[in-house]
mmCIF file with all atom_site columns, C-alpha atoms in Angstrom:
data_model
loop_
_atom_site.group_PDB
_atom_site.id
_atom_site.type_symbol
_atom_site.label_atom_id
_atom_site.label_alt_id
_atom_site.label_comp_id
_atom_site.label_asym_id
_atom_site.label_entity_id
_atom_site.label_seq_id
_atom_site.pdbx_PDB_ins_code
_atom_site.Cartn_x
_atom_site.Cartn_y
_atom_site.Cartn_z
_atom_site.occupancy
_atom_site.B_iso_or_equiv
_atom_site.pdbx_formal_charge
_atom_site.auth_seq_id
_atom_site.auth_comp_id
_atom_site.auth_asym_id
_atom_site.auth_atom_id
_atom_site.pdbx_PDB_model_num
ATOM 1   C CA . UNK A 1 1   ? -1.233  -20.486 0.201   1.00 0.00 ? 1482 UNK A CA 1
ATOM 2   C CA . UNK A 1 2   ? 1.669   -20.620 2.708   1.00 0.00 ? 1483 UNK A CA 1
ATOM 3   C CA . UNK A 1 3   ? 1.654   -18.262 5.472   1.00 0.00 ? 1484 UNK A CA 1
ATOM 4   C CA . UNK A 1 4   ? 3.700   -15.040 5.597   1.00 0.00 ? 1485 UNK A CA 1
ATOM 5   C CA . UNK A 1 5   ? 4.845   -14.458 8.848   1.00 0.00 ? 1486 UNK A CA 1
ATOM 6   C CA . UNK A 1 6   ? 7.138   -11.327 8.731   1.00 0.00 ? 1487 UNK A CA 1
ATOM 7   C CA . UNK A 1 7   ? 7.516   -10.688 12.471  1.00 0.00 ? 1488 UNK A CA 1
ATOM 8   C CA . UNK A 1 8   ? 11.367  -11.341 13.013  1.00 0.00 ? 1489 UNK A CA 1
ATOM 9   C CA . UNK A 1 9   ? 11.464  -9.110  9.770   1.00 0.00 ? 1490 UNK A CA 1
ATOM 10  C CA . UNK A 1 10  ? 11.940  -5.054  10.029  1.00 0.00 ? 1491 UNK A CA 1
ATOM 11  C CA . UNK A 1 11  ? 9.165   -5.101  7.534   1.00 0.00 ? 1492 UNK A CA 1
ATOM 12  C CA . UNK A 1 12  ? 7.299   -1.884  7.404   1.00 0.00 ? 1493 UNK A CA 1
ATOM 13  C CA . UNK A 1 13  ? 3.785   -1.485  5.275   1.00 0.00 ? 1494 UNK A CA 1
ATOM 14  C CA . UNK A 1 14  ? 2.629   1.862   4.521   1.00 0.00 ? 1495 UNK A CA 1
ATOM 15  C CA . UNK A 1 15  ? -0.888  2.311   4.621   1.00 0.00 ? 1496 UNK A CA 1
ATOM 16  C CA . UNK A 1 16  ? -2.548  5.915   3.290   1.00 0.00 ? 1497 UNK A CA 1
ATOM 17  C CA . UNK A 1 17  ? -6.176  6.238   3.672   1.00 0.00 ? 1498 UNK A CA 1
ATOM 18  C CA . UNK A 1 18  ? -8.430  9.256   4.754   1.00 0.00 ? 1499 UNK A CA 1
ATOM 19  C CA . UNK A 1 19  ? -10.938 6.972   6.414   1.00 0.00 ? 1500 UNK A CA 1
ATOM 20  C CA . UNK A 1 20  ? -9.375  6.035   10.307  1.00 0.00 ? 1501 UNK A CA 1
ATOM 21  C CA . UNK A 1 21  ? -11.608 3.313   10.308  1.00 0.00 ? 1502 UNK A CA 1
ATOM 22  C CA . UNK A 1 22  ? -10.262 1.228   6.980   1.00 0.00 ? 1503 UNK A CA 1
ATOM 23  C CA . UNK A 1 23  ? -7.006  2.285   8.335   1.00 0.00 ? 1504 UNK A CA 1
ATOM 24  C CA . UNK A 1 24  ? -7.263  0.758   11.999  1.00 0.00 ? 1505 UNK A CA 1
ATOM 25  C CA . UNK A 1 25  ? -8.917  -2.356  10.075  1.00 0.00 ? 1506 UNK A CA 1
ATOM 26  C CA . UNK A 1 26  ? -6.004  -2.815  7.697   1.00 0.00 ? 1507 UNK A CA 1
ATOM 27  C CA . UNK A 1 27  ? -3.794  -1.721  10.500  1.00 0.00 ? 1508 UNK A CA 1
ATOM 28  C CA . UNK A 1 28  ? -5.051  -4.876  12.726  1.00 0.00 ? 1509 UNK A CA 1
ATOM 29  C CA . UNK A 1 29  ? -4.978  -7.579  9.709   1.00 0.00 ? 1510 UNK A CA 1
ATOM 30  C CA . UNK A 1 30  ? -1.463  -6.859  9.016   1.00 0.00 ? 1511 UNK A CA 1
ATOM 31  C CA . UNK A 1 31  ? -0.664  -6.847  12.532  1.00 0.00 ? 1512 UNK A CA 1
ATOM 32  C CA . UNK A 1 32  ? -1.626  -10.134 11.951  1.00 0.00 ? 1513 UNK A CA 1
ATOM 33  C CA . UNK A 1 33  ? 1.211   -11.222 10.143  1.00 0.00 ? 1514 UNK A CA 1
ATOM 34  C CA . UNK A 1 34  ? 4.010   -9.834  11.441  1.00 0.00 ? 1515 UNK A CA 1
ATOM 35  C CA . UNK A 1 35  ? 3.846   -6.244  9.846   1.00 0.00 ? 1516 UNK A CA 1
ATOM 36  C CA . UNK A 1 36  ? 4.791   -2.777  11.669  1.00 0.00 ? 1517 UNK A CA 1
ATOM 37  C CA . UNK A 1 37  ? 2.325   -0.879  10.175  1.00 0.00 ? 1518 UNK A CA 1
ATOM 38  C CA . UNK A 1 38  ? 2.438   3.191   9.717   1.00 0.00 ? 1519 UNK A CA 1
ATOM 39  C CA . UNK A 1 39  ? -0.584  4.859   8.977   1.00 0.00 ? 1520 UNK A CA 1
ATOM 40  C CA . UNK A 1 40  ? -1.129  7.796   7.507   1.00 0.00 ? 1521 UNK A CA 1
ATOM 41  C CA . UNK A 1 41  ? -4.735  10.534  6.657   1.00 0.00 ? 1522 UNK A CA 1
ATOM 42  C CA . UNK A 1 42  ? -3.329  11.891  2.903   1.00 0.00 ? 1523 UNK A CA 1
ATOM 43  C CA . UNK A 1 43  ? -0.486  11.505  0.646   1.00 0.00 ? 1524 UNK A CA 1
ATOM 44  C CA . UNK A 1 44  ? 1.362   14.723  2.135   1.00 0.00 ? 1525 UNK A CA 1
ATOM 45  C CA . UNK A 1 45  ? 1.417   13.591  5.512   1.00 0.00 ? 1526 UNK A CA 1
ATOM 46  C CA . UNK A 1 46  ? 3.304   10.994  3.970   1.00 0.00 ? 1527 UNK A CA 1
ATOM 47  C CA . UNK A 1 47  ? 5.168   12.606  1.820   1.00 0.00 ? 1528 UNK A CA 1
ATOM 48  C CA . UNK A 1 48  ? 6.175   14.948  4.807   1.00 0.00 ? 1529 UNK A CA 1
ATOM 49  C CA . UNK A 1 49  ? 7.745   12.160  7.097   1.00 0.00 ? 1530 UNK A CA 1
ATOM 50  C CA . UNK A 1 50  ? 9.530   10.473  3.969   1.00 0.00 ? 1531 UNK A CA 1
ATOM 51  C CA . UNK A 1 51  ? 9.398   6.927   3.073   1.00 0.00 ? 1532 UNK A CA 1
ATOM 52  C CA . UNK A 1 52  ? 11.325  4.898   5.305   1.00 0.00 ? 1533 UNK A CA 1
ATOM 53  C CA . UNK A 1 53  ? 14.153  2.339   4.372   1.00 0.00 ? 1534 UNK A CA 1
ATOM 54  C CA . UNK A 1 54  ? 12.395  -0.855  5.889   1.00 0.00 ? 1535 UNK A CA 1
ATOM 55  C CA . UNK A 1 55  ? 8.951   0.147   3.896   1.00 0.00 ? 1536 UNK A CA 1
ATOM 56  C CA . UNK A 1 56  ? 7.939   -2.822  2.072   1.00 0.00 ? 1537 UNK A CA 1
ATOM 57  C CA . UNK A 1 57  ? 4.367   -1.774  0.398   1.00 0.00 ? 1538 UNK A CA 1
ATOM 58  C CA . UNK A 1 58  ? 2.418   0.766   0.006   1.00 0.00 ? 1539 UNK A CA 1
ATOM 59  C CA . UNK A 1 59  ? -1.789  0.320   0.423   1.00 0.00 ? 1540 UNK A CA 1
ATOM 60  C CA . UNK A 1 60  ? -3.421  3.872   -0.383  1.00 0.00 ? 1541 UNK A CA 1
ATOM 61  C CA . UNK A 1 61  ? -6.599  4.643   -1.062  1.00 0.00 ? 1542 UNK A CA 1
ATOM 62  C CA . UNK A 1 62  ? -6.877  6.360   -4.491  1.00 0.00 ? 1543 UNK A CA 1
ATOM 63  C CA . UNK A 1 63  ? -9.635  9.291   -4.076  1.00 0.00 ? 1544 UNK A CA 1
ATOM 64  C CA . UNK A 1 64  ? -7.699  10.579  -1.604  1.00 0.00 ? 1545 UNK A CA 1
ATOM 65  C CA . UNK A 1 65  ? -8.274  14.839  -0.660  1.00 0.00 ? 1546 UNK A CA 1
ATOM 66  C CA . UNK A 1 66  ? -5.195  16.545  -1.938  1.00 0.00 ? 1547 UNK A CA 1
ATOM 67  C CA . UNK A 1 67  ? -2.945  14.353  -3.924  1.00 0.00 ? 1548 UNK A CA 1
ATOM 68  C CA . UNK A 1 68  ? -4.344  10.960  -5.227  1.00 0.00 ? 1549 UNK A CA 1
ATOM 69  C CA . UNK A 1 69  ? -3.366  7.686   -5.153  1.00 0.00 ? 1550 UNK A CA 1
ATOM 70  C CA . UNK A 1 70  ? -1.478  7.614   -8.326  1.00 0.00 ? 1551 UNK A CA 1
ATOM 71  C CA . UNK A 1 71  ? -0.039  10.654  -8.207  1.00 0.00 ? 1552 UNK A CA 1
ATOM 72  C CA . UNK A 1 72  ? 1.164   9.504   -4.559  1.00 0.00 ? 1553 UNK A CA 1
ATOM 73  C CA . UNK A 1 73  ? 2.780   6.558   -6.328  1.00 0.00 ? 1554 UNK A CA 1
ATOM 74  C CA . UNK A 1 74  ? 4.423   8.361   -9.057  1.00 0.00 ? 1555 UNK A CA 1
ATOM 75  C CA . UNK A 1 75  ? 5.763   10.825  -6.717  1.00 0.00 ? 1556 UNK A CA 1
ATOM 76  C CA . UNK A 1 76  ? 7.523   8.050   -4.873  1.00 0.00 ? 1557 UNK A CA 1
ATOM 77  C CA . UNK A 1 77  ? 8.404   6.854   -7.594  1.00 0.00 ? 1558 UNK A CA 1
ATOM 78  C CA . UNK A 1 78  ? 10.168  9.777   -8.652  1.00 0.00 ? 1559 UNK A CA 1
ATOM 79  C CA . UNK A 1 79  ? 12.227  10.481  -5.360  1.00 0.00 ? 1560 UNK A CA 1
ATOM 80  C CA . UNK A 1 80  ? 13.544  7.169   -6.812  1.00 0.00 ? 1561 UNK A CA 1
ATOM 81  C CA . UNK A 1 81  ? 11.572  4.621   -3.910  1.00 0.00 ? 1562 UNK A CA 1
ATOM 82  C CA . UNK A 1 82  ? 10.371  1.457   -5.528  1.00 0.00 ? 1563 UNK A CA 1
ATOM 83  C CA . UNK A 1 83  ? 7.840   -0.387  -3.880  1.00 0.00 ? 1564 UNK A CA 1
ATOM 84  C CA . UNK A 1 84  ? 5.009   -2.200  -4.326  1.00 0.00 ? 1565 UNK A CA 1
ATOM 85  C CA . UNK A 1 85  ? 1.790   -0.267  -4.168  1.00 0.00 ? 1566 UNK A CA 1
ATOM 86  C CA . UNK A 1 86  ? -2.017  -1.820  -3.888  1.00 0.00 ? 1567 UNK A CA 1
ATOM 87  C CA . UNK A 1 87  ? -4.220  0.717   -4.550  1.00 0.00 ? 1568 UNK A CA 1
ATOM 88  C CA . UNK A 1 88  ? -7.785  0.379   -3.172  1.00 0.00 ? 1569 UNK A CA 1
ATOM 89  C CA . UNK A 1 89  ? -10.796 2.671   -4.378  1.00 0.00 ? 1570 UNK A CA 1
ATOM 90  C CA . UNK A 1 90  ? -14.324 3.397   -3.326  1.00 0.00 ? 1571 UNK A CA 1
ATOM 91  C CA . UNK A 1 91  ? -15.135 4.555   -6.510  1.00 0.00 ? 1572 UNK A CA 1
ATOM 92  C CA . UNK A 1 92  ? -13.606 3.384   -9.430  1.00 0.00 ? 1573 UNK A CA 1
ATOM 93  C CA . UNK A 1 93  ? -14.098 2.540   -13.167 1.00 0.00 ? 1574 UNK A CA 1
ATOM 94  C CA . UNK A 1 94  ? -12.165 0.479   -15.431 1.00 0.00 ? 1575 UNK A CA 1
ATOM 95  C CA . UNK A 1 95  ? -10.122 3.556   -17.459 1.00 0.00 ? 1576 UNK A CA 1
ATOM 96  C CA . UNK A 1 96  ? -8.612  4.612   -13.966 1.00 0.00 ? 1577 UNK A CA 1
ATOM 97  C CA . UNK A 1 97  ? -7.536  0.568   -13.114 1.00 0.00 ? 1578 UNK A CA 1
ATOM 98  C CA . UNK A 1 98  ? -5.969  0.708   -15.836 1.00 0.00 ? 1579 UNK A CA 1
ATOM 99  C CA . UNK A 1 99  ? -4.089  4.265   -15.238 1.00 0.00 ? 1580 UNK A CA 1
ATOM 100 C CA . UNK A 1 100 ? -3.588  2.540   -11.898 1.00 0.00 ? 1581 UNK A CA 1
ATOM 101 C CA . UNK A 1 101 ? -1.775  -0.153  -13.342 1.00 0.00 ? 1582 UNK A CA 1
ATOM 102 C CA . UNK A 1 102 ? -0.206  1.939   -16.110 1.00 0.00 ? 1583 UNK A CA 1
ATOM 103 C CA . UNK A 1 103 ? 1.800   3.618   -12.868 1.00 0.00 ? 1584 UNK A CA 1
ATOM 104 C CA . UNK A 1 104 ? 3.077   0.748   -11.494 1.00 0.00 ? 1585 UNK A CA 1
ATOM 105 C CA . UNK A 1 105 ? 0.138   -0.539  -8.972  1.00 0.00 ? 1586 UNK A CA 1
ATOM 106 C CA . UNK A 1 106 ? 0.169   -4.235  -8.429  1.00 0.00 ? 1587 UNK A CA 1
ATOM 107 C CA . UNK A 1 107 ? -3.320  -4.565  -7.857  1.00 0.00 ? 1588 UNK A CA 1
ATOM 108 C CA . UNK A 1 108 ? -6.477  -2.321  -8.084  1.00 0.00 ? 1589 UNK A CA 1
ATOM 109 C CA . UNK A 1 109 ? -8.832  -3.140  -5.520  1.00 0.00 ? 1590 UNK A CA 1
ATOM 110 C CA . UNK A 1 110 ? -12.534 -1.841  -4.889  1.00 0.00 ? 1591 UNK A CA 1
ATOM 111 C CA . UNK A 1 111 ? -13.461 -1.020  -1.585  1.00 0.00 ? 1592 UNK A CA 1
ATOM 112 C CA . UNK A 1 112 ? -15.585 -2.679  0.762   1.00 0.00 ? 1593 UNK A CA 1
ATOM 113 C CA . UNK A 1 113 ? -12.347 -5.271  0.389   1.00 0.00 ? 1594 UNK A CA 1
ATOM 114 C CA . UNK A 1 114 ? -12.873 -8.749  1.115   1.00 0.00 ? 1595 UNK A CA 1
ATOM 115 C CA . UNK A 1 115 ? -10.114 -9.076  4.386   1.00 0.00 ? 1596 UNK A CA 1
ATOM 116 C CA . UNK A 1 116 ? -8.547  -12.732 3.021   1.00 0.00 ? 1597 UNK A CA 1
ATOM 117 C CA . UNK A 1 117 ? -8.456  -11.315 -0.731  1.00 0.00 ? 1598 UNK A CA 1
ATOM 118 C CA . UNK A 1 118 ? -6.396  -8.205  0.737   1.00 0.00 ? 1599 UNK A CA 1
ATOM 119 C CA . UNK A 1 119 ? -4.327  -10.483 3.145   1.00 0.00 ? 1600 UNK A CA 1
ATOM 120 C CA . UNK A 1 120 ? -3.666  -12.834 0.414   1.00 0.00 ? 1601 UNK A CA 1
ATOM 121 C CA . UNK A 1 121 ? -2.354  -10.026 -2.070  1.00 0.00 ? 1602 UNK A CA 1
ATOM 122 C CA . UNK A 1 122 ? 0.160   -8.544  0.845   1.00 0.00 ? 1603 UNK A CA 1
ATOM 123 C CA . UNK A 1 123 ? 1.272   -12.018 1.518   1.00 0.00 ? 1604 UNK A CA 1
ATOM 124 C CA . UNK A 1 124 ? 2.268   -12.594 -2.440  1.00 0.00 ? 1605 UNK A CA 1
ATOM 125 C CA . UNK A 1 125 ? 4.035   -9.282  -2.874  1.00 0.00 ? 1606 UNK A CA 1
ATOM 126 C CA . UNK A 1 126 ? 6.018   -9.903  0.745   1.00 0.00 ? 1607 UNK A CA 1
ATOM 127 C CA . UNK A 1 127 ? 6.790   -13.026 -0.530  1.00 0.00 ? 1608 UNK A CA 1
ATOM 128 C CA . UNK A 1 128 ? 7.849   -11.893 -3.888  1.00 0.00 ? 1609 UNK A CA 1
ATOM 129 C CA . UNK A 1 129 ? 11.563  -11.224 -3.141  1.00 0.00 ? 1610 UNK A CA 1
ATOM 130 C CA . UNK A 1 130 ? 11.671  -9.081  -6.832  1.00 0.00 ? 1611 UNK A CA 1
ATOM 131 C CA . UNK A 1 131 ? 9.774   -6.323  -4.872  1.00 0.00 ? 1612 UNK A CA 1
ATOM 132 C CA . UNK A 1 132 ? 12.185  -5.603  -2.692  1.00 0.00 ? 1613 UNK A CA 1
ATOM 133 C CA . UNK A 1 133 ? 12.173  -1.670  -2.382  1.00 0.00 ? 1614 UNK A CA 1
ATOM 134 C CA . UNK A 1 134 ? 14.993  0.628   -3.379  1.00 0.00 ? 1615 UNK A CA 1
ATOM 135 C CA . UNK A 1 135 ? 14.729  3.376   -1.209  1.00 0.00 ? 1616 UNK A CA 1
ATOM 136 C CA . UNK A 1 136 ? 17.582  5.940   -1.890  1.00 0.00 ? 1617 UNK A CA 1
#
């Protein structure tokens, strides 16, 4: 696969996750293409600051405290921001993939996460210029 690098880019990935240390791992691999990475502990902190304009993706955990993963995607969804979201889970079963998918993720993936499996999945939907986000 070619490499991504999206560091002259104003590229922005969005990571939600209530565990700091996923999110300072997955904040240092995407570093490592080129990505400004924001961070945040639950869907409302989020949802609080607003998605920004140069927001590419979206990687939340789903079985997140408060508002979940999905609902997290279909509430940006319905403020009218499309983006492409990879939702990863620590527990999951097959019905709520599919749910997953059903909302509009473009990947479900279980948790521990294999780093070049992630890395490769970022690097298709950056690449993918049919993702670009509309953010109103």
């Amino acid at each position: 696969m070619c490499a991504v690098d999206i560091s002259g880019d104003k590229t922005t990935i969005v990571i939600v996750d209530d565990d700091v240390k996923v999110r300072q791992k997955l904040e240092t691999l995407l570093a490592g293409i080129g990505a400004r990475v924001k961070t945040y502990c639950c869907a409302e902190a989020l949802l609080r600051e607003g998605v920004h304009a140069d927001t590419r993706c979206m990687i939340a955990e789903n079985c997140l405290p408060g508002m979940d993963g999905i609902q997290l995607m279909r509430t940006v969804q319905e403020q009218g921001i499309r983006m492409p979201t990879i939702l990863l889970a620590r527990f999951s079963d097959v019905p709520t993939a599919v749910r997953a998918m059903q909302a509009g993720a473009v990947d479900f993936i279980d948790k521990p996460f294999v780093d070049r499996v992630l890395l490769a999945r970022v690097r298709q939907v950056l690449s993918n210029m049919k993702y670009s986000p509309t953010v109103p």
